[in-house]
Amino acid sequence: MAQLQTPKASRNQEMGRLSFMVSSMSTPTGRTSGGYAPRKAVAMSPGGSKAGTFTGVPMISSSAPKRGSAASLTTAAALLLAALLAAAPAHAAPADRSDDKDTAKPPAQMSVVGGKRLGRPGTQVSLKAGAPALPKGLSGRSWLVADAESGDVLAAHNAHWKLPPASTLKMLFADTVLPKLPKDREHKVALSDLEGMGAGSSLVGVKENLTYTVHDLWLGVFLRSGNDAVHVLSAMNGGKAKTVQEMQAHAEQLNALDTHVVTPDGYDEKGQVSSAYDLTLFARSGLQKADFREYCSTATAQFPGEYKKDKKGHKKRESFAIQNTNRLLTGFQVPQYKGIAGVKNGYTTNAGSTFTGVAQRGDRVLLVTVMNPQKQAASEVYKETAKLFDWGFEAADSVEPVGTLVRPGPKGLASGPGVDHAGQKSHKHAQAAVSAGDDGSGGRWTAVGLTGGSLVLLAAVAYAVHRRWPLPELVRRRSRG
């Protein structure tokens, strides 16, 4: 029987109050290399999804058998345990708080990439007459709302504050490495591939001496935030050091100048920082890639397990179901957000909760990033993200942009209001005619939709490319068998 699998609570993933899974009563019996042995869990279905831009996503793979009354009792017990877990902080390694005094408040002066106002501490918004007020009760240390296509920043709060990014840094990892490895390439995992993971790392369940496709591993990265999958892909890319170097170079090429990469997986390390602005740039760049969109919008999938003998003595490889940790996508404990299509969430001891999401309503596509809400309520990062999405869709036509998401390359630094980081005068809006010289993508974007688990070519981009950087049509993926 296929069951959803989740790793033990850790300092490096969406566990405890951020876990969308309900843990079983069993406890792990051992530890894998660099982390805890995965344990089984029961997936909880949301209480009905709302109709919206994208089709609903079942919480369980279609291959999973139906549960009987006994399973219902198990689920009830699991719900009780979930409530207890949600009320308590996640198990975590001791945090390095040596620099808390320096990071408790945003710097008085921050980077002005994308516009002067984005370098100021506090909330930046320019409301026109009749515009809705920003949501009350926002507690994120840093957040940003932007139009994903024009690049207009509708509102921001400490946009360039350098903070620990947690697993949202995996967006940069994917945007850097994903184009280099063919998805059908197979790799037999060596023990050395899994070395160097931080204690308590989030895991999807990769095992040494077993073979996985690149496609399998990316599902493990995006759905389960598996540091084991990240380390194997890094090994396939030439090693951790090479991958970190390439990620740093790519961040700089995207003009994400607040970011300093130390690990490919976002695990807490001294000096590893990013910002709400940079994380939004990573999401925007990644979403131009069909495979990135496929993985980040997948709700559930089957992941290869170990080989076991059947009754006839023949070896057969089993699989287990995994579910995305993005609660706005799956609808666990918070309402499934109308129009959500990814992208990545994270949690570590030092970073707190982090999340970057993309959603579409009508013809408008918004990106929202929230870093480290100070409220301790369960799922707070998702609740604040949903509030900012709602505000952004309502207010988009009744605010003056306070900045812009710059495009890649040296020319991108001349695409924000006022004077940018390099001291150059800039345009009001981000230019959208992205050439191969800017980001290596090969020119204008083609709209690619994701329907019924298949990639379908829909149409050429129909936007005015002189002022917009259009995202392809976003359609949420259903579970993969």
Short mmCIF file of N, CA and C in Angstrom, two decimals, residues 297-437:
data_model
loop_
_atom_site.label_atom_id
_atom_site.label_comp_id
_atom_site.label_asym_id
_atom_site.label_seq_id
_atom_site.Cartn_x
_atom_site.Cartn_y
_atom_site.Cartn_z
N SER A 297 4.59 23.03 -9.62
CA SER A 297 3.13 23.02 -9.54
C SER A 297 2.56 21.62 -9.41
N THR A 298 3.41 20.63 -9.21
CA THR A 298 2.95 19.26 -8.99
C THR A 298 2.53 19.10 -7.53
N ALA A 299 1.33 18.59 -7.32
CA ALA A 299 0.82 18.44 -5.96
C ALA A 299 1.23 17.12 -5.33
N THR A 300 1.08 16.02 -6.05
CA THR A 300 1.47 14.72 -5.52
C THR A 300 2.15 13.92 -6.62
N ALA A 301 2.96 12.97 -6.23
CA ALA A 301 3.68 12.15 -7.20
C ALA A 301 4.08 10.83 -6.55
N GLN A 302 4.47 9.87 -7.38
CA GLN A 302 5.02 8.61 -6.90
C GLN A 302 6.54 8.69 -6.99
N PHE A 303 7.22 8.30 -5.91
CA PHE A 303 8.68 8.34 -5.87
C PHE A 303 9.21 6.92 -5.75
N PRO A 304 10.25 6.57 -6.52
CA PRO A 304 10.77 5.20 -6.50
C PRO A 304 11.28 4.79 -5.13
N GLY A 305 10.91 3.57 -4.72
CA GLY A 305 11.37 3.04 -3.45
C GLY A 305 12.40 1.94 -3.66
N GLU A 306 12.38 0.97 -2.78
CA GLU A 306 13.35 -0.13 -2.84
C GLU A 306 12.76 -1.33 -3.57
N TYR A 307 13.64 -2.25 -3.91
CA TYR A 307 13.22 -3.49 -4.58
C TYR A 307 12.82 -4.51 -3.52
N LYS A 308 11.70 -5.20 -3.79
CA LYS A 308 11.26 -6.27 -2.91
C LYS A 308 10.80 -7.46 -3.77
N LYS A 309 10.92 -8.64 -3.22
CA LYS A 309 10.51 -9.83 -3.95
C LYS A 309 9.01 -10.07 -3.80
N ASP A 310 8.39 -10.43 -4.92
CA ASP A 310 6.98 -10.78 -4.86
C ASP A 310 6.84 -12.24 -4.44
N LYS A 311 5.63 -12.75 -4.47
CA LYS A 311 5.36 -14.11 -4.03
C LYS A 311 6.09 -15.14 -4.87
N LYS A 312 6.39 -14.79 -6.12
CA LYS A 312 7.08 -15.72 -7.01
C LYS A 312 8.60 -15.57 -6.93
N GLY A 313 9.05 -14.69 -6.06
CA GLY A 313 10.48 -14.51 -5.89
C GLY A 313 11.11 -13.52 -6.85
N HIS A 314 10.28 -12.84 -7.66
CA HIS A 314 10.79 -11.86 -8.60
C HIS A 314 10.94 -10.50 -7.91
N LYS A 315 12.05 -9.82 -8.17
CA LYS A 315 12.27 -8.50 -7.59
C LYS A 315 11.44 -7.45 -8.34
N LYS A 316 10.78 -6.62 -7.58
CA LYS A 316 9.99 -5.55 -8.16
C LYS A 316 10.20 -4.28 -7.35
N ARG A 317 10.41 -3.18 -8.05
CA ARG A 317 10.65 -1.93 -7.35
C ARG A 317 9.33 -1.29 -6.91
N GLU A 318 9.25 -0.99 -5.64
CA GLU A 318 8.06 -0.35 -5.12
C GLU A 318 8.18 1.17 -5.24
N SER A 319 7.11 1.87 -4.98
CA SER A 319 7.11 3.33 -4.97
C SER A 319 6.23 3.80 -3.84
N PHE A 320 6.41 5.03 -3.45
CA PHE A 320 5.58 5.62 -2.40
C PHE A 320 5.16 7.01 -2.84
N ALA A 321 4.02 7.44 -2.31
CA ALA A 321 3.47 8.73 -2.71
C ALA A 321 4.10 9.85 -1.90
N ILE A 322 4.37 10.95 -2.55
CA ILE A 322 4.88 12.15 -1.88
C ILE A 322 3.95 13.31 -2.22
N GLN A 323 3.86 14.27 -1.32
CA GLN A 323 2.96 15.39 -1.49
C GLN A 323 3.72 16.70 -1.31
N ASN A 324 3.34 17.70 -2.06
CA ASN A 324 4.01 18.99 -2.03
C ASN A 324 3.85 19.65 -0.67
N THR A 325 4.92 20.27 -0.20
CA THR A 325 4.88 20.98 1.09
C THR A 325 4.27 22.37 0.99
N ASN A 326 3.90 22.80 -0.21
CA ASN A 326 3.27 24.10 -0.42
C ASN A 326 1.79 24.00 -0.06
N ARG A 327 1.42 24.53 1.10
CA ARG A 327 0.05 24.36 1.58
C ARG A 327 -0.98 25.12 0.76
N LEU A 328 -0.59 26.23 0.16
CA LEU A 328 -1.55 26.94 -0.68
C LEU A 328 -1.86 26.15 -1.94
N LEU A 329 -0.97 25.26 -2.33
CA LEU A 329 -1.20 24.40 -3.48
C LEU A 329 -2.05 23.19 -3.11
N THR A 330 -1.77 22.57 -1.97
CA THR A 330 -2.47 21.35 -1.58
C THR A 330 -3.73 21.62 -0.76
N GLY A 331 -3.80 22.79 -0.14
CA GLY A 331 -4.98 23.12 0.64
C GLY A 331 -5.05 22.45 1.98
N PHE A 332 -3.92 22.06 2.56
CA PHE A 332 -3.94 21.44 3.88
C PHE A 332 -3.82 22.50 4.97
N GLN A 333 -4.79 22.55 5.86
CA GLN A 333 -4.86 23.45 7.02
C GLN A 333 -5.05 24.92 6.65
N VAL A 334 -4.91 25.27 5.41
CA VAL A 334 -5.27 26.60 4.92
C VAL A 334 -6.04 26.39 3.62
N PRO A 335 -6.89 27.34 3.24
CA PRO A 335 -7.63 27.16 2.00
C PRO A 335 -6.69 27.07 0.80
N GLN A 336 -7.01 26.17 -0.10
CA GLN A 336 -6.25 26.09 -1.35
C GLN A 336 -6.46 27.41 -2.09
N TYR A 337 -5.37 28.08 -2.44
CA TYR A 337 -5.52 29.43 -2.99
C TYR A 337 -5.96 29.37 -4.46
N LYS A 338 -6.95 30.15 -4.78
CA LYS A 338 -7.48 30.21 -6.14
C LYS A 338 -6.42 30.71 -7.11
N GLY A 339 -6.06 29.88 -8.08
CA GLY A 339 -5.10 30.29 -9.10
C GLY A 339 -3.66 30.02 -8.76
N ILE A 340 -3.36 29.35 -7.62
CA ILE A 340 -1.97 29.12 -7.25
C ILE A 340 -1.32 28.12 -8.21
N ALA A 341 -0.06 28.34 -8.49
CA ALA A 341 0.67 27.44 -9.41
C ALA A 341 2.12 27.26 -8.97
N GLY A 342 2.41 27.23 -7.70
CA GLY A 342 3.78 27.09 -7.19
C GLY A 342 4.11 28.31 -6.33
N VAL A 343 5.40 28.59 -5.83
CA VAL A 343 6.53 27.86 -6.33
C VAL A 343 7.29 27.10 -5.24
N LYS A 344 7.73 27.77 -4.10
CA LYS A 344 8.56 27.06 -3.13
C LYS A 344 8.45 27.68 -1.74
N ASN A 345 8.41 26.78 -0.76
CA ASN A 345 8.38 27.21 0.64
C ASN A 345 9.59 26.65 1.37
N GLY A 346 9.81 27.13 2.59
CA GLY A 346 10.94 26.65 3.35
C GLY A 346 10.81 26.95 4.82
N TYR A 347 11.60 26.26 5.62
CA TYR A 347 11.67 26.55 7.04
C TYR A 347 13.00 26.06 7.59
N THR A 348 13.70 26.91 8.33
CA THR A 348 14.84 26.51 9.13
C THR A 348 14.77 27.28 10.44
N THR A 349 15.61 26.86 11.39
CA THR A 349 15.64 27.53 12.68
C THR A 349 15.98 29.01 12.53
N ASN A 350 16.99 29.33 11.73
CA ASN A 350 17.43 30.72 11.59
C ASN A 350 16.53 31.53 10.67
N ALA A 351 16.00 30.91 9.63
CA ALA A 351 15.20 31.63 8.64
C ALA A 351 13.75 31.79 9.07
N GLY A 352 13.27 30.93 9.95
CA GLY A 352 11.84 30.89 10.19
C GLY A 352 11.16 30.34 8.94
N SER A 353 9.94 30.76 8.72
CA SER A 353 9.19 30.31 7.54
C SER A 353 9.43 31.28 6.38
N THR A 354 9.63 30.72 5.20
CA THR A 354 9.79 31.54 4.00
C THR A 354 8.93 30.96 2.90
N PHE A 355 8.46 31.80 1.99
CA PHE A 355 7.61 31.31 0.90
C PHE A 355 7.61 32.30 -0.25
N THR A 356 7.70 31.77 -1.45
CA THR A 356 7.45 32.54 -2.67
C THR A 356 6.39 31.80 -3.45
N GLY A 357 5.32 32.50 -3.83
CA GLY A 357 4.24 31.89 -4.57
C GLY A 357 3.92 32.67 -5.84
N VAL A 358 3.31 31.98 -6.80
CA VAL A 358 2.84 32.61 -8.03
C VAL A 358 1.38 32.21 -8.21
N ALA A 359 0.55 33.17 -8.58
CA ALA A 359 -0.86 32.89 -8.79
C ALA A 359 -1.38 33.75 -9.93
N GLN A 360 -2.42 33.26 -10.57
CA GLN A 360 -3.01 33.96 -11.71
C GLN A 360 -4.50 34.16 -11.47
N ARG A 361 -4.97 35.34 -11.78
CA ARG A 361 -6.40 35.65 -11.74
C ARG A 361 -6.73 36.46 -12.98
N GLY A 362 -7.53 35.88 -13.85
CA GLY A 362 -7.78 36.51 -15.14
C GLY A 362 -6.50 36.54 -15.95
N ASP A 363 -6.15 37.71 -16.45
CA ASP A 363 -4.92 37.85 -17.24
C ASP A 363 -3.73 38.31 -16.39
N ARG A 364 -3.95 38.48 -15.12
CA ARG A 364 -2.88 39.00 -14.28
C ARG A 364 -2.20 37.88 -13.49
N VAL A 365 -0.86 37.91 -13.48
CA VAL A 365 -0.07 36.93 -12.74
C VAL A 365 0.76 37.69 -11.72
N LEU A 366 0.65 37.30 -10.45
CA LEU A 366 1.39 37.97 -9.38
C LEU A 366 2.38 37.02 -8.73
N LEU A 367 3.46 37.58 -8.24
CA LEU A 367 4.43 36.88 -7.41
C LEU A 367 4.42 37.53 -6.02
N VAL A 368 4.39 36.70 -5.00
CA VAL A 368 4.45 37.20 -3.62
C VAL A 368 5.52 36.41 -2.87
N THR A 369 6.38 37.13 -2.18
CA THR A 369 7.37 36.50 -1.31
C THR A 369 7.19 37.03 0.11
N VAL A 370 7.19 36.12 1.09
CA VAL A 370 7.11 36.49 2.50
C VAL A 370 8.23 35.76 3.23
N MET A 371 8.98 36.51 4.03
CA MET A 371 10.08 35.93 4.80
C MET A 371 9.89 36.15 6.29
N ASN A 372 9.92 35.06 7.04
CA ASN A 372 10.00 35.05 8.49
C ASN A 372 8.90 35.86 9.19
N PRO A 373 7.63 35.44 9.07
CA PRO A 373 6.58 36.08 9.87
C PRO A 373 6.89 35.96 11.36
N GLN A 374 6.64 37.02 12.11
CA GLN A 374 6.93 37.01 13.54
C GLN A 374 5.79 36.46 14.38
N LYS A 375 4.59 36.37 13.79
CA LYS A 375 3.50 35.71 14.47
C LYS A 375 3.78 34.22 14.53
N GLN A 376 3.44 33.59 15.62
CA GLN A 376 3.73 32.18 15.81
C GLN A 376 2.57 31.27 15.43
N ALA A 377 1.53 31.81 14.83
CA ALA A 377 0.37 31.00 14.45
C ALA A 377 0.76 29.99 13.39
N ALA A 378 0.10 28.83 13.41
CA ALA A 378 0.37 27.79 12.42
C ALA A 378 0.08 28.31 11.02
N SER A 379 0.94 27.97 10.08
CA SER A 379 0.77 28.30 8.66
C SER A 379 0.73 29.81 8.41
N GLU A 380 1.33 30.61 9.29
CA GLU A 380 1.24 32.05 9.18
C GLU A 380 1.82 32.56 7.86
N VAL A 381 2.91 31.95 7.38
CA VAL A 381 3.52 32.43 6.14
C VAL A 381 2.56 32.29 4.96
N TYR A 382 1.74 31.24 4.97
CA TYR A 382 0.78 31.03 3.90
C TYR A 382 -0.40 31.99 4.04
N LYS A 383 -0.83 32.23 5.27
CA LYS A 383 -1.94 33.14 5.49
C LYS A 383 -1.58 34.55 5.04
N GLU A 384 -0.36 34.99 5.39
CA GLU A 384 0.05 36.34 5.00
C GLU A 384 0.26 36.43 3.49
N THR A 385 0.76 35.36 2.89
CA THR A 385 0.91 35.34 1.44
C THR A 385 -0.44 35.46 0.75
N ALA A 386 -1.44 34.71 1.24
CA ALA A 386 -2.78 34.76 0.65
C ALA A 386 -3.37 36.16 0.77
N LYS A 387 -3.17 36.80 1.92
CA LYS A 387 -3.66 38.17 2.09
C LYS A 387 -3.02 39.12 1.08
N LEU A 388 -1.73 38.96 0.87
CA LEU A 388 -1.04 39.85 -0.08
C LEU A 388 -1.44 39.57 -1.51
N PHE A 389 -1.69 38.30 -1.84
CA PHE A 389 -2.23 37.98 -3.17
C PHE A 389 -3.58 38.67 -3.37
N ASP A 390 -4.47 38.50 -2.39
CA ASP A 390 -5.80 39.12 -2.51
C ASP A 390 -5.69 40.62 -2.70
N TRP A 391 -4.83 41.25 -1.89
CA TRP A 391 -4.65 42.70 -2.02
C TRP A 391 -4.09 43.05 -3.39
N GLY A 392 -3.09 42.30 -3.84
CA GLY A 392 -2.45 42.61 -5.11
C GLY A 392 -3.39 42.52 -6.29
N PHE A 393 -4.22 41.50 -6.32
CA PHE A 393 -5.16 41.37 -7.43
C PHE A 393 -6.19 42.49 -7.43
N GLU A 394 -6.59 42.94 -6.23
CA GLU A 394 -7.56 44.02 -6.13
C GLU A 394 -6.94 45.37 -6.40
N ALA A 395 -5.69 45.55 -6.00
CA ALA A 395 -5.08 46.88 -6.02
C ALA A 395 -4.19 47.14 -7.23
N ALA A 396 -3.96 46.14 -8.06
CA ALA A 396 -2.94 46.26 -9.11
C ALA A 396 -3.12 47.48 -10.00
N ASP A 397 -4.35 47.84 -10.29
CA ASP A 397 -4.60 48.97 -11.20
C ASP A 397 -4.78 50.28 -10.46
N SER A 398 -4.64 50.27 -9.15
CA SER A 398 -4.88 51.49 -8.38
C SER A 398 -3.71 51.84 -7.46
N VAL A 399 -2.51 51.40 -7.84
CA VAL A 399 -1.30 51.80 -7.13
C VAL A 399 -0.25 52.22 -8.14
N GLU A 400 0.65 53.07 -7.69
CA GLU A 400 1.83 53.41 -8.47
C GLU A 400 2.94 52.45 -8.06
N PRO A 401 3.62 51.82 -9.01
CA PRO A 401 4.71 50.91 -8.64
C PRO A 401 5.77 51.62 -7.81
N VAL A 402 6.30 50.90 -6.83
CA VAL A 402 7.36 51.47 -5.99
C VAL A 402 8.73 50.95 -6.43
N GLY A 403 8.76 50.15 -7.47
CA GLY A 403 10.01 49.60 -7.98
C GLY A 403 9.71 48.62 -9.09
N THR A 404 10.71 47.90 -9.50
CA THR A 404 10.53 46.92 -10.57
C THR A 404 11.44 45.73 -10.35
N LEU A 405 11.04 44.58 -10.87
CA LEU A 405 11.90 43.40 -10.91
C LEU A 405 12.79 43.55 -12.13
N VAL A 406 14.07 43.72 -11.91
CA VAL A 406 14.98 43.98 -13.04
C VAL A 406 15.18 42.71 -13.85
N ARG A 407 15.50 42.88 -15.09
CA ARG A 407 15.79 41.73 -15.94
C ARG A 407 17.26 41.35 -15.79
N PRO A 408 17.65 40.18 -16.30
CA PRO A 408 19.03 39.72 -16.12
C PRO A 408 20.04 40.56 -16.89
N GLY A 409 21.28 40.40 -16.52
CA GLY A 409 22.39 41.00 -17.24
C GLY A 409 22.65 42.44 -16.87
N PRO A 410 23.75 42.99 -17.36
CA PRO A 410 24.12 44.38 -17.04
C PRO A 410 23.04 45.39 -17.41
N LYS A 411 22.33 45.14 -18.49
CA LYS A 411 21.28 46.08 -18.89
C LYS A 411 20.13 46.10 -17.90
N GLY A 412 19.98 45.00 -17.17
CA GLY A 412 18.90 44.94 -16.20
C GLY A 412 19.04 45.96 -15.09
N LEU A 413 20.26 46.32 -14.77
CA LEU A 413 20.48 47.31 -13.71
C LEU A 413 20.02 48.70 -14.11
N ALA A 414 19.63 48.87 -15.35
CA ALA A 414 19.10 50.16 -15.80
C ALA A 414 17.61 50.07 -16.03
N SER A 415 16.93 49.16 -15.29
CA SER A 415 15.50 48.96 -15.54
C SER A 415 14.63 49.19 -14.32
N GLY A 416 15.12 49.98 -13.37
CA GLY A 416 14.30 50.29 -12.20
C GLY A 416 14.08 51.78 -12.07
N PRO A 417 13.02 52.22 -11.38
CA PRO A 417 12.77 53.64 -11.20
C PRO A 417 13.90 54.33 -10.44
N GLY A 418 14.20 55.55 -10.80
CA GLY A 418 15.21 56.32 -10.08
C GLY A 418 16.60 55.89 -10.46
N VAL A 419 17.46 55.69 -9.48
CA VAL A 419 18.84 55.30 -9.70
C VAL A 419 19.06 53.94 -9.07
N ASP A 420 19.65 53.03 -9.82
CA ASP A 420 19.78 51.66 -9.32
C ASP A 420 21.08 51.45 -8.56
N HIS A 421 21.34 50.17 -8.24
CA HIS A 421 22.50 49.80 -7.43
C HIS A 421 23.81 50.28 -8.03
N ALA A 422 23.88 50.29 -9.36
CA ALA A 422 25.12 50.67 -10.03
C ALA A 422 25.21 52.18 -10.25
N GLY A 423 24.19 52.91 -9.80
CA GLY A 423 24.22 54.36 -9.93
C GLY A 423 23.84 54.84 -11.31
N GLN A 424 23.18 53.96 -12.10
CA GLN A 424 22.79 54.34 -13.44
C GLN A 424 21.35 54.83 -13.44
N LYS A 425 21.02 55.76 -14.34
CA LYS A 425 19.64 56.16 -14.50
C LYS A 425 18.89 55.02 -15.16
N SER A 426 17.57 54.95 -14.90
CA SER A 426 16.85 53.78 -15.36
C SER A 426 15.49 54.13 -15.95
N HIS A 427 14.88 53.10 -16.54
CA HIS A 427 13.57 53.24 -17.14
C HIS A 427 12.50 53.02 -16.09
N LYS A 428 11.26 53.34 -16.40
CA LYS A 428 10.18 53.17 -15.45
C LYS A 428 9.75 51.72 -15.34
N HIS A 429 9.76 51.01 -16.46
CA HIS A 429 9.31 49.63 -16.45
C HIS A 429 10.43 48.70 -16.91
N ALA A 430 10.37 47.46 -16.48
CA ALA A 430 11.32 46.46 -16.93
C ALA A 430 11.09 46.16 -18.39
N GLN A 431 12.15 46.10 -19.16
CA GLN A 431 12.05 45.71 -20.56
C GLN A 431 11.86 44.22 -20.62
N ALA A 432 11.08 43.76 -21.59
CA ALA A 432 10.71 42.35 -21.58
C ALA A 432 11.23 41.56 -22.75
N ALA A 433 11.85 42.18 -23.70
CA ALA A 433 12.39 41.42 -24.82
C ALA A 433 13.68 40.75 -24.37
N VAL A 434 13.57 39.59 -23.78
CA VAL A 434 14.72 38.90 -23.22
C VAL A 434 15.40 38.09 -24.30
N SER A 435 16.67 38.37 -24.52
CA SER A 435 17.41 37.68 -25.57
C SER A 435 18.28 36.60 -24.97
N ALA A 436 18.82 35.75 -25.84
CA ALA A 436 19.70 34.68 -25.36
C ALA A 436 20.91 35.26 -24.66
N GLY A 437 21.32 36.45 -25.03
CA GLY A 437 22.45 37.08 -24.40
C GLY A 437 22.17 37.51 -22.98
#
